[in-house]
CSV table of C-alpha atoms and ligand atoms in Angstrom, one decimal:
chain,number,residue,atom,x,y,z
A,1,UNK,CA,-25.5,-8.1,26.0
A,2,UNK,CA,-24.0,-11.2,24.5
A,3,UNK,CA,-22.4,-12.1,21.3
A,4,UNK,CA,-22.5,-15.6,19.8
A,5,UNK,CA,-19.6,-16.5,17.3
A,6,UNK,CA,-20.5,-19.4,15.0
A,7,UNK,CA,-17.1,-21.1,14.7
A,8,UNK,CA,-17.9,-24.5,14.5
A,9,UNK,CA,-17.7,-25.3,10.8
A,10,UNK,CA,-14.8,-27.6,9.4
A,11,UNK,CA,-13.4,-24.8,6.9
A,12,UNK,CA,-13.5,-27.1,3.9
A,13,UNK,CA,-12.6,-24.9,1.4
A,14,UNK,CA,-9.8,-23.8,3.3
A,15,UNK,CA,-8.2,-27.3,3.4
A,16,UNK,CA,-5.5,-28.5,3.6
A,17,UNK,CA,-4.7,-25.5,6.0
A,18,UNK,CA,-7.7,-26.4,8.1
A,19,UNK,CA,-6.8,-30.0,8.8
A,20,UNK,CA,-4.6,-28.8,11.9
A,21,UNK,CA,-5.9,-25.4,12.3
A,22,UNK,CA,-9.5,-24.9,12.5
A,23,UNK,CA,-10.7,-21.7,10.5
A,24,UNK,CA,-11.3,-19.3,13.2
A,25,UNK,CA,-7.5,-19.4,14.3
A,26,UNK,CA,-6.0,-19.5,11.0
A,27,UNK,CA,-3.5,-16.7,11.3
A,28,UNK,CA,-3.9,-13.4,9.7
A,29,UNK,CA,-0.3,-12.1,10.0
A,30,UNK,CA,0.7,-12.8,13.4
A,31,UNK,CA,-2.8,-13.1,14.7
A,32,UNK,CA,-5.4,-15.8,14.9
A,33,UNK,CA,-8.5,-14.7,12.9
A,34,UNK,CA,-11.0,-14.5,15.7
A,35,UNK,CA,-9.0,-11.6,17.5
A,36,UNK,CA,-10.1,-9.3,14.6
A,37,UNK,CA,-13.7,-10.2,15.5
A,38,UNK,CA,-13.3,-9.5,19.0
A,39,UNK,CA,-11.7,-6.2,18.4
A,40,UNK,CA,-14.9,-5.4,16.7
A,41,UNK,CA,-17.1,-6.7,19.4
A,42,UNK,CA,-15.2,-4.9,21.8
A,43,UNK,CA,-15.9,-1.5,20.3
A,44,UNK,CA,-19.8,-2.2,21.6
A,45,UNK,CA,-19.5,-1.7,25.5
A,46,UNK,CA,-22.9,-3.2,26.1
A,47,UNK,CA,-21.2,-6.6,24.9
A,48,UNK,CA,-20.3,-8.1,28.2
A,49,UNK,CA,-19.7,-11.6,27.2
A,50,UNK,CA,-18.7,-13.7,24.1
A,51,UNK,CA,-20.2,-17.1,23.5
A,52,UNK,CA,-18.0,-19.2,20.9
A,53,UNK,CA,-20.0,-21.9,19.2
A,54,UNK,CA,-17.7,-24.8,18.4
A,55,UNK,CA,-17.6,-28.2,17.1
A,56,UNK,CA,-14.6,-28.8,15.1
A,57,UNK,CA,-11.3,-29.1,17.0
A,58,UNK,CA,-12.6,-27.0,19.9
A,59,UNK,CA,-9.6,-27.5,22.3
A,60,UNK,CA,-7.3,-26.1,19.7
A,61,UNK,CA,-9.5,-22.6,20.0
A,62,UNK,CA,-9.8,-22.8,23.7
A,63,UNK,CA,-6.1,-23.1,24.0
A,64,UNK,CA,-5.5,-19.7,22.3
A,65,UNK,CA,-8.3,-17.5,23.7
A,66,UNK,CA,-9.0,-19.1,27.3
A,67,UNK,CA,-11.2,-17.1,29.4
A,68,UNK,CA,-10.8,-14.0,27.1
A,69,UNK,CA,-8.7,-12.2,29.7
A,70,UNK,CA,-6.1,-11.4,27.1
A,71,UNK,CA,-8.3,-10.3,24.6
A,72,UNK,CA,-10.3,-8.0,27.0
A,73,UNK,CA,-13.8,-9.7,26.9
A,74,UNK,CA,-15.2,-12.7,28.7
A,75,UNK,CA,-15.4,-15.6,26.5
A,76,UNK,CA,-17.5,-18.9,27.2
A,77,UNK,CA,-17.3,-21.9,25.1
A,78,UNK,CA,-20.2,-24.0,24.0
A,79,UNK,CA,-19.1,-27.3,22.1
A,80,UNK,CA,-22.1,-29.2,20.3
A,81,UNK,CA,-21.8,-32.8,20.5
A,82,UNK,CA,-22.2,-32.7,16.8
A,83,UNK,CA,-22.6,-30.2,14.2
A,84,UNK,CA,-26.0,-28.6,14.6
A,85,UNK,CA,-25.8,-26.4,11.5
A,86,UNK,CA,-26.0,-22.7,11.8
A,87,UNK,CA,-29.4,-22.4,13.5
A,88,UNK,CA,-29.1,-25.3,15.8
A,89,UNK,CA,-25.8,-23.9,16.9
A,90,UNK,CA,-27.7,-20.6,17.9
A,91,UNK,CA,-30.1,-22.6,19.7
A,92,UNK,CA,-27.7,-24.5,21.6
A,93,UNK,CA,-25.4,-21.6,22.6
A,94,UNK,CA,-28.3,-19.3,23.3
A,95,UNK,CA,-30.4,-21.7,25.4
A,96,UNK,CA,-30.0,-19.3,28.8
A,97,UNK,CA,-30.5,-15.9,26.7
A,98,UNK,CA,-33.5,-13.7,27.1
A,99,UNK,CA,-32.1,-10.5,25.6
A,100,UNK,CA,-31.3,-9.6,22.2
A,101,UNK,CA,-28.1,-11.3,21.1
A,102,UNK,CA,-25.5,-10.5,18.3
A,103,UNK,CA,-24.7,-13.3,16.1
A,104,UNK,CA,-21.4,-13.7,13.9
A,105,UNK,CA,-20.4,-16.1,11.3
A,106,UNK,CA,-16.9,-16.7,12.6
A,107,UNK,CA,-15.1,-16.1,9.5
A,108,UNK,CA,-16.3,-12.6,8.5
A,109,UNK,CA,-14.2,-9.4,8.9
A,110,UNK,CA,-15.7,-6.2,8.7
A,111,UNK,CA,-15.3,-2.3,9.7
A,112,UNK,CA,-19.1,-2.2,10.2
A,113,UNK,CA,-20.5,-0.1,13.1
A,114,UNK,CA,-22.1,-2.6,15.1
A,115,UNK,CA,-23.7,-0.3,17.6
A,116,UNK,CA,-25.9,1.4,14.9
A,117,UNK,CA,-27.1,-2.0,13.9
A,118,UNK,CA,-28.2,-2.6,17.5
A,119,UNK,CA,-29.7,0.7,17.5
A,120,UNK,CA,-31.6,0.1,14.3
A,121,UNK,CA,-32.7,-3.1,15.7
A,122,UNK,CA,-34.4,-1.5,18.7
A,123,UNK,CA,-36.0,1.1,16.7
A,124,UNK,CA,-37.6,-0.7,14.3
A,125,UNK,CA,-38.7,-3.3,17.0
A,126,UNK,CA,-37.6,-6.1,15.0
A,127,UNK,CA,-37.5,-9.8,15.7
A,128,UNK,CA,-34.2,-10.0,13.6
A,129,UNK,CA,-31.9,-7.8,11.7
A,130,UNK,CA,-29.6,-9.0,9.5
A,131,UNK,CA,-26.5,-6.9,7.9
A,132,UNK,CA,-26.2,-6.8,4.1
A,133,UNK,CA,-23.5,-6.0,1.8
A,134,UNK,CA,-23.2,-5.7,-1.9
A,135,UNK,CA,-20.9,-8.3,-3.5
A,136,UNK,CA,-20.3,-8.8,-7.4
A,137,UNK,CA,-21.3,-12.4,-7.4
A,138,UNK,CA,-23.8,-13.5,-4.8
A,139,UNK,CA,-23.8,-17.2,-5.7
A,140,UNK,CA,-21.5,-18.2,-3.1
A,141,UNK,CA,-23.6,-16.2,-0.4
A,142,UNK,CA,-27.1,-15.8,0.7
A,143,UNK,CA,-29.0,-13.3,-1.5
A,144,UNK,CA,-31.4,-11.3,0.3
A,145,UNK,CA,-34.3,-9.1,-1.4
A,146,UNK,CA,-36.1,-6.3,0.7
A,147,UNK,CA,-38.5,-3.7,0.0
A,148,UNK,CA,-38.2,-0.1,0.2
A,149,UNK,CA,-38.5,0.3,3.9
A,150,UNK,CA,-35.7,-2.3,4.3
A,151,UNK,CA,-38.0,-5.4,5.3
A,152,UNK,CA,-36.5,-8.7,3.9
A,153,UNK,CA,-38.8,-10.1,1.6
A,154,UNK,CA,-36.7,-13.3,0.4
A,155,UNK,CA,-33.8,-14.9,1.8
A,156,UNK,CA,-32.1,-17.5,-0.8
A,157,UNK,CA,-29.0,-19.3,0.0
A,158,UNK,CA,-26.6,-19.9,-3.0
A,159,UNK,CA,-28.7,-18.9,-5.6
A,160,UNK,CA,-28.3,-20.5,-9.1
A,161,UNK,CA,-27.2,-17.7,-11.7
A,162,UNK,CA,-30.8,-17.7,-13.0
A,163,UNK,CA,-32.0,-16.6,-9.4
A,164,UNK,CA,-29.8,-13.7,-9.0
A,165,UNK,CA,-32.2,-11.0,-8.6
A,166,UNK,CA,-30.0,-8.5,-6.2
A,167,UNK,CA,-26.7,-7.9,-5.5
A,168,UNK,CA,-27.1,-7.6,-1.6
A,169,UNK,CA,-26.0,-10.8,0.3
A,170,UNK,CA,-26.1,-11.7,3.9
A,171,UNK,CA,-22.9,-10.5,5.5
A,172,UNK,CA,-23.2,-13.2,8.4
A,173,UNK,CA,-24.1,-10.7,11.3
A,174,UNK,CA,-27.5,-10.9,12.9
A,175,UNK,CA,-29.4,-9.3,15.7
A,176,UNK,CA,-31.9,-11.9,17.1
A,177,UNK,CA,-34.6,-12.3,19.7
A,178,UNK,CA,-34.2,-15.5,21.7
A,179,UNK,CA,-37.9,-15.9,22.1
A,180,UNK,CA,-37.7,-17.0,18.5
A,181,UNK,CA,-35.5,-19.5,19.0
A,182,UNK,CA,-37.9,-22.3,19.9
A,183,UNK,CA,-38.9,-22.9,16.5
A,184,UNK,CA,-35.5,-24.3,16.0
A,185,UNK,CA,-35.8,-27.9,16.6
A,186,UNK,CA,-33.6,-29.1,19.4
A,187,UNK,CA,-30.8,-31.6,18.8
A,188,UNK,CA,-30.9,-31.7,15.0
A,189,UNK,CA,-28.9,-30.0,12.4
A,190,UNK,CA,-31.0,-27.0,11.2
A,191,UNK,CA,-30.0,-24.1,9.1
A,192,UNK,CA,-30.5,-20.4,9.8
A,193,UNK,CA,-30.0,-19.5,6.2
A,194,UNK,CA,-32.2,-22.2,4.6
A,195,UNK,CA,-35.0,-22.7,7.3
A,196,UNK,CA,-34.9,-20.0,10.2
A,197,UNK,CA,-34.8,-17.0,8.3
A,198,UNK,CA,-37.3,-18.1,5.3
A,199,UNK,CA,-39.7,-18.9,8.4
A,200,UNK,CA,-39.6,-15.3,9.6
A,201,UNK,CA,-40.8,-14.2,6.4
A,202,UNK,CA,-43.5,-16.8,6.0
A,203,UNK,CA,-44.8,-15.6,9.6
A,204,UNK,CA,-44.7,-11.8,8.5
A,205,UNK,CA,-42.5,-10.9,11.3
A,206,UNK,CA,-40.5,-7.9,11.6
A,207,UNK,CA,-37.5,-9.1,9.9
A,208,UNK,CA,-35.1,-6.1,8.7
A,209,UNK,CA,-32.2,-5.2,6.8
A,210,UNK,CA,-28.9,-3.1,7.6
A,211,UNK,CA,-27.1,-2.5,4.5
A,212,UNK,CA,-23.6,-1.8,4.8
A,213,UNK,CA,-21.3,-0.9,2.0
A,214,UNK,CA,-18.0,-0.7,3.8
A,215,UNK,CA,-15.2,-3.2,4.0
A,216,UNK,CA,-16.2,-6.9,4.4
A,217,UNK,CA,-15.0,-10.1,3.4
A,218,UNK,CA,-15.5,-13.9,4.4
A,219,UNK,CA,-12.2,-15.3,4.6
A,220,UNK,CA,-13.4,-18.8,4.0
A,221,UNK,CA,-11.5,-19.9,0.5
A,222,UNK,CA,-7.8,-19.5,-0.2
A,223,UNK,CA,-8.3,-16.7,-2.6
A,224,UNK,CA,-10.3,-14.4,0.2
A,225,UNK,CA,-7.6,-15.8,2.8
A,226,UNK,CA,-5.1,-14.1,0.7
A,227,UNK,CA,-7.1,-11.3,-0.2
A,228,UNK,CA,-7.6,-10.2,3.3
A,229,UNK,CA,-3.8,-10.0,3.7
A,230,UNK,CA,-3.7,-7.7,0.8
A,231,UNK,CA,-6.2,-5.4,2.0
A,232,UNK,CA,-4.5,-4.9,5.1
A,233,UNK,CA,-1.1,-4.4,3.5
A,234,UNK,CA,-2.9,-1.8,1.6
A,235,UNK,CA,-4.8,-0.3,4.3
A,236,UNK,CA,-8.2,-0.9,3.0
A,237,UNK,CA,-8.7,-2.7,6.3
A,238,UNK,CA,-7.0,-0.8,8.9
A,239,UNK,CA,-4.9,-3.1,11.3
A,240,UNK,CA,-1.6,-2.9,12.6
A,241,UNK,CA,1.2,-3.0,11.5
A,242,UNK,CA,0.0,-1.6,8.1
A,243,UNK,CA,-2.8,1.0,9.4
A,244,UNK,CA,-0.3,3.9,9.7
A,245,UNK,CA,2.6,2.5,7.2
A,246,UNK,CA,0.6,0.8,4.2
A,247,UNK,CA,3.0,-1.0,1.8
A,248,UNK,CA,5.7,-1.0,4.2
A,249,UNK,CA,8.1,-4.0,4.4
A,250,UNK,CA,7.5,-4.7,8.1
A,251,UNK,CA,10.1,-6.7,9.9
A,252,UNK,CA,9.7,-7.8,13.5
A,253,UNK,CA,12.5,-6.7,15.9
A,254,UNK,CA,13.1,-10.3,16.7
A,255,UNK,CA,13.7,-11.5,13.0
A,256,UNK,CA,17.0,-11.4,11.3
A,257,UNK,CA,17.4,-10.0,7.8
A,258,UNK,CA,20.9,-10.5,6.4
A,259,UNK,CA,22.7,-8.1,4.6
A,260,UNK,CA,22.2,-8.4,0.5
A,261,UNK,CA,18.8,-9.9,1.5
A,262,UNK,CA,16.0,-7.7,-0.5
A,263,UNK,CA,12.7,-6.8,0.9
A,264,UNK,CA,10.0,-5.4,-1.3
A,265,UNK,CA,7.2,-4.0,0.5
A,266,UNK,CA,4.4,-4.5,1.4
A,267,UNK,CA,5.5,-7.6,3.0
A,268,UNK,CA,5.8,-8.9,6.6
A,269,UNK,CA,8.4,-10.9,8.5
A,270,UNK,CA,7.4,-12.4,11.9
A,271,UNK,CA,9.6,-12.8,14.8
A,272,UNK,CA,12.6,-15.7,14.8
A,273,UNK,CA,12.6,-15.5,10.9
A,274,UNK,CA,15.8,-15.4,9.1
A,275,UNK,CA,16.1,-14.1,5.6
A,276,UNK,CA,19.8,-15.0,4.3
A,277,UNK,CA,21.8,-12.8,2.3
A,278,UNK,CA,21.1,-12.8,-1.6
A,279,UNK,CA,17.2,-14.0,-0.7
A,280,UNK,CA,14.5,-11.7,-2.0
A,281,UNK,CA,11.1,-11.4,-0.5
A,282,UNK,CA,8.8,-9.8,-3.0
A,283,UNK,CA,5.5,-7.9,-2.6
A,284,UNK,CA,2.4,-9.2,-0.6
A,285,UNK,CA,4.5,-11.8,1.2
A,286,UNK,CA,4.0,-12.9,4.7
A,287,UNK,CA,7.1,-15.0,6.5
A,288,UNK,CA,5.7,-16.6,9.5
A,289,UNK,CA,7.6,-17.2,12.9
A,290,UNK,CA,10.8,-19.0,13.0
A,291,UNK,CA,11.0,-19.4,9.0
A,292,UNK,CA,14.0,-19.6,7.3
A,293,UNK,CA,14.5,-18.3,3.7
A,294,UNK,CA,17.9,-19.3,2.4
A,295,UNK,CA,20.4,-17.6,0.1
A,296,UNK,CA,18.9,-16.6,-3.4
A,297,UNK,CA,15.4,-18.1,-2.7
A,298,UNK,CA,12.6,-15.9,-3.9
A,299,UNK,CA,9.4,-15.8,-2.2
A,300,UNK,CA,6.6,-13.4,-3.5
A,301,UNK,CA,2.7,-13.0,-3.2
A,302,UNK,CA,2.6,-16.0,-0.8
A,303,UNK,CA,1.9,-16.8,2.7
A,304,UNK,CA,4.3,-18.9,4.7
A,305,UNK,CA,3.0,-20.1,7.9
A,306,UNK,CA,5.6,-20.5,11.0
A,307,UNK,CA,8.5,-22.8,10.8
A,308,UNK,CA,8.9,-23.4,7.3
A,309,UNK,CA,12.3,-23.9,5.4
A,310,UNK,CA,12.8,-22.5,2.1
A,311,UNK,CA,15.9,-23.6,0.7
A,312,UNK,CA,18.6,-22.0,-1.6
A,313,UNK,CA,17.4,-21.0,-5.0
A,314,UNK,CA,13.9,-22.3,-4.4
A,315,UNK,CA,11.1,-19.9,-6.0
A,316,UNK,CA,7.8,-19.6,-4.0
A,317,UNK,CA,5.2,-17.5,-6.0
A,318,UNK,CA,1.2,-17.1,-5.4
A,319,UNK,CA,1.4,-20.0,-2.7
A,320,UNK,CA,0.0,-20.5,0.8
A,321,UNK,CA,2.5,-23.0,2.8
A,322,UNK,CA,1.2,-24.5,6.0
A,323,UNK,CA,3.5,-24.7,9.0
A,324,UNK,CA,6.7,-26.8,9.0
A,325,UNK,CA,6.8,-27.2,5.3
A,326,UNK,CA,10.2,-27.8,3.7
A,327,UNK,CA,10.6,-26.6,0.3
A,328,UNK,CA,14.0,-28.1,-1.4
A,329,UNK,CA,16.8,-26.4,-3.2
A,330,UNK,CA,15.7,-24.8,-6.7
A,331,UNK,CA,12.4,-26.3,-6.1
A,332,UNK,CA,9.6,-23.9,-8.1
A,333,UNK,CA,6.1,-23.5,-6.8
A,334,UNK,CA,3.8,-21.3,-8.7
A,335,UNK,CA,0.4,-20.0,-8.9
A,336,UNK,CA,-2.2,-21.0,-6.6
A,337,UNK,CA,-0.6,-24.0,-4.8
A,338,UNK,CA,-1.7,-24.5,-1.3
A,339,UNK,CA,0.3,-26.9,0.7
A,340,UNK,CA,-0.9,-28.4,4.1
A,341,UNK,CA,1.5,-28.5,7.2
A,342,UNK,CA,4.7,-30.5,7.0
A,343,UNK,CA,4.6,-30.8,3.3
A,344,UNK,CA,7.8,-31.4,1.8
A,345,UNK,CA,8.9,-30.4,-1.7
A,346,UNK,CA,12.1,-32.1,-2.8
A,347,UNK,CA,15.0,-30.5,-4.4
A,348,UNK,CA,14.3,-29.3,-8.1
A,349,UNK,CA,10.9,-30.4,-8.0
A,350,UNK,CA,8.2,-28.3,-9.8
A,351,UNK,CA,4.6,-27.7,-8.3
B,1,GDD,N1,-21.2,-24.2,15.7
B,1,GDD,C1,-21.2,-24.4,14.5
B,1,GDD,N2,-21.8,-25.5,14.2
B,1,GDD,N3,-21.0,-23.5,13.6
B,1,GDD,C2,-21.0,-23.6,12.4
B,1,GDD,C3,-21.7,-24.8,11.8
B,1,GDD,C4,-22.4,-25.7,12.8
B,1,GDD,O1,-22.9,-26.8,12.6
B,1,GDD,N4,-21.9,-24.9,10.5
B,1,GDD,C5,-21.3,-23.8,10.1
B,1,GDD,N5,-20.9,-23.1,11.2
B,1,GDD,C6,-20.1,-21.7,11.1
B,1,GDD,C7,-18.8,-21.8,10.4
B,1,GDD,O2,-17.7,-21.9,11.2
B,1,GDD,C8,-19.0,-20.2,9.8
B,1,GDD,O3,-18.2,-19.5,10.8
B,1,GDD,C9,-20.2,-20.1,9.8
B,1,GDD,O4,-21.1,-20.7,10.6
B,1,GDD,C10,-20.9,-19.8,8.3
B,1,GDD,O5,-20.4,-21.0,7.8
B,1,GDD,P1,-19.8,-21.0,6.3
B,1,GDD,O6,-19.6,-22.5,5.9
B,1,GDD,O7,-18.6,-20.2,6.5
B,1,GDD,O8,-20.8,-20.6,5.7
B,1,GDD,P2,-20.8,-19.9,3.9
B,1,GDD,O9,-19.7,-18.8,4.1
B,1,GDD,O10,-20.8,-20.9,2.7
B,1,GDD,O11,-22.3,-19.2,3.9
B,1,GDD,C11,-22.5,-18.1,5.0
B,1,GDD,O12,-22.0,-17.0,5.1
B,1,GDD,C12,-22.0,-16.0,4.1
B,1,GDD,C13,-21.5,-14.9,4.4
B,1,GDD,O13,-20.0,-15.0,4.4
B,1,GDD,C14,-24.0,-18.0,5.1
B,1,GDD,O14,-24.6,-17.4,6.2
B,1,GDD,C15,-24.2,-17.0,3.7
B,1,GDD,O15,-25.7,-16.6,3.9
B,1,GDD,C16,-23.7,-15.7,3.8
B,1,GDD,O16,-24.0,-15.0,2.7
B,2,MG,MG1,-18.0,-18.3,5.3
């Protein structure tokens, strides 16, 4: 069985972070995001190959995953000549497939039992099965209505407030039958949510829902990107190194925390980082590889990518910093700043 990961979007809502780092490989702590999805797929022994459907900056992604040897799953890359939309991408990547295929949006993280979804798809002899999950506000997602037997009655992408009739949304995880792909037009952008799924309903095909109410998140906005780190630190989503030690102040053996520096967990200090004496790393903070946090600087509730320097007496709160940023002395960054790679904030600046 093959799995297609849709990982070709531009990640616009995560800009500026995604200008040089496509969304599928934004780091979650020290691992590119897709590793977490591959971990989930690996739990289904039947899945013997993952097809990464790419468009935006494909080389950057290929460089990291190669042929998949290190991830323990064979990986093949299909790069669209132009963005084909979510359905066009599935058709393009699934051209040679003849058996049921698992499809994942490349930005969702979950602890779903995928094998049970596949089993249900087979039991119901479905033409398509989609995973639904409850959310408070469906407006940023695809709203799905079902009948009592879990047959999908309506699929409405990005509903307006007065169209919200259910709190169940499309979790971006599907089991599909490739013989339905011929109704996706070739070589044009086509949406699985706005066109393909509604077409299954119109034709009365067996199109069923698998409701999952465990951990699920789409990491596609800065708030959600930060949230997923909190969830891992608090062990709501179980992943190393916090699964066994939630709320810990985790320091890589290759990092250097000077005497007199203060670490307040949960936090994560990656390899090669240096935390100088008198600096304070507050809760819910990630300090990336080779970063320097100088004397008396304070960093809290923030995610700092690799190779940044936070100078003496600077304060960085509720902020995301891309790679190679330089925060000058006494600078003050607060609530909700997201700075792209190589940003420079001069001494005493306030953001
Ligand atoms: N290959 C390829 N080509 N991939 C694409 C393209 C494309 O043209 N366009 C989008 N993708 C990928 C994105 O990289 C992402 O992994 C996935 O498809 C979904 O796109 P998003 O842009 O993240 O969509 P969304 O979050 O607004 O909505 C989707 O996900 C929600 C769940 O998180 C929809 O599927 C909603 O119905 C769903 O509720
Ligand atoms: Mg998304």
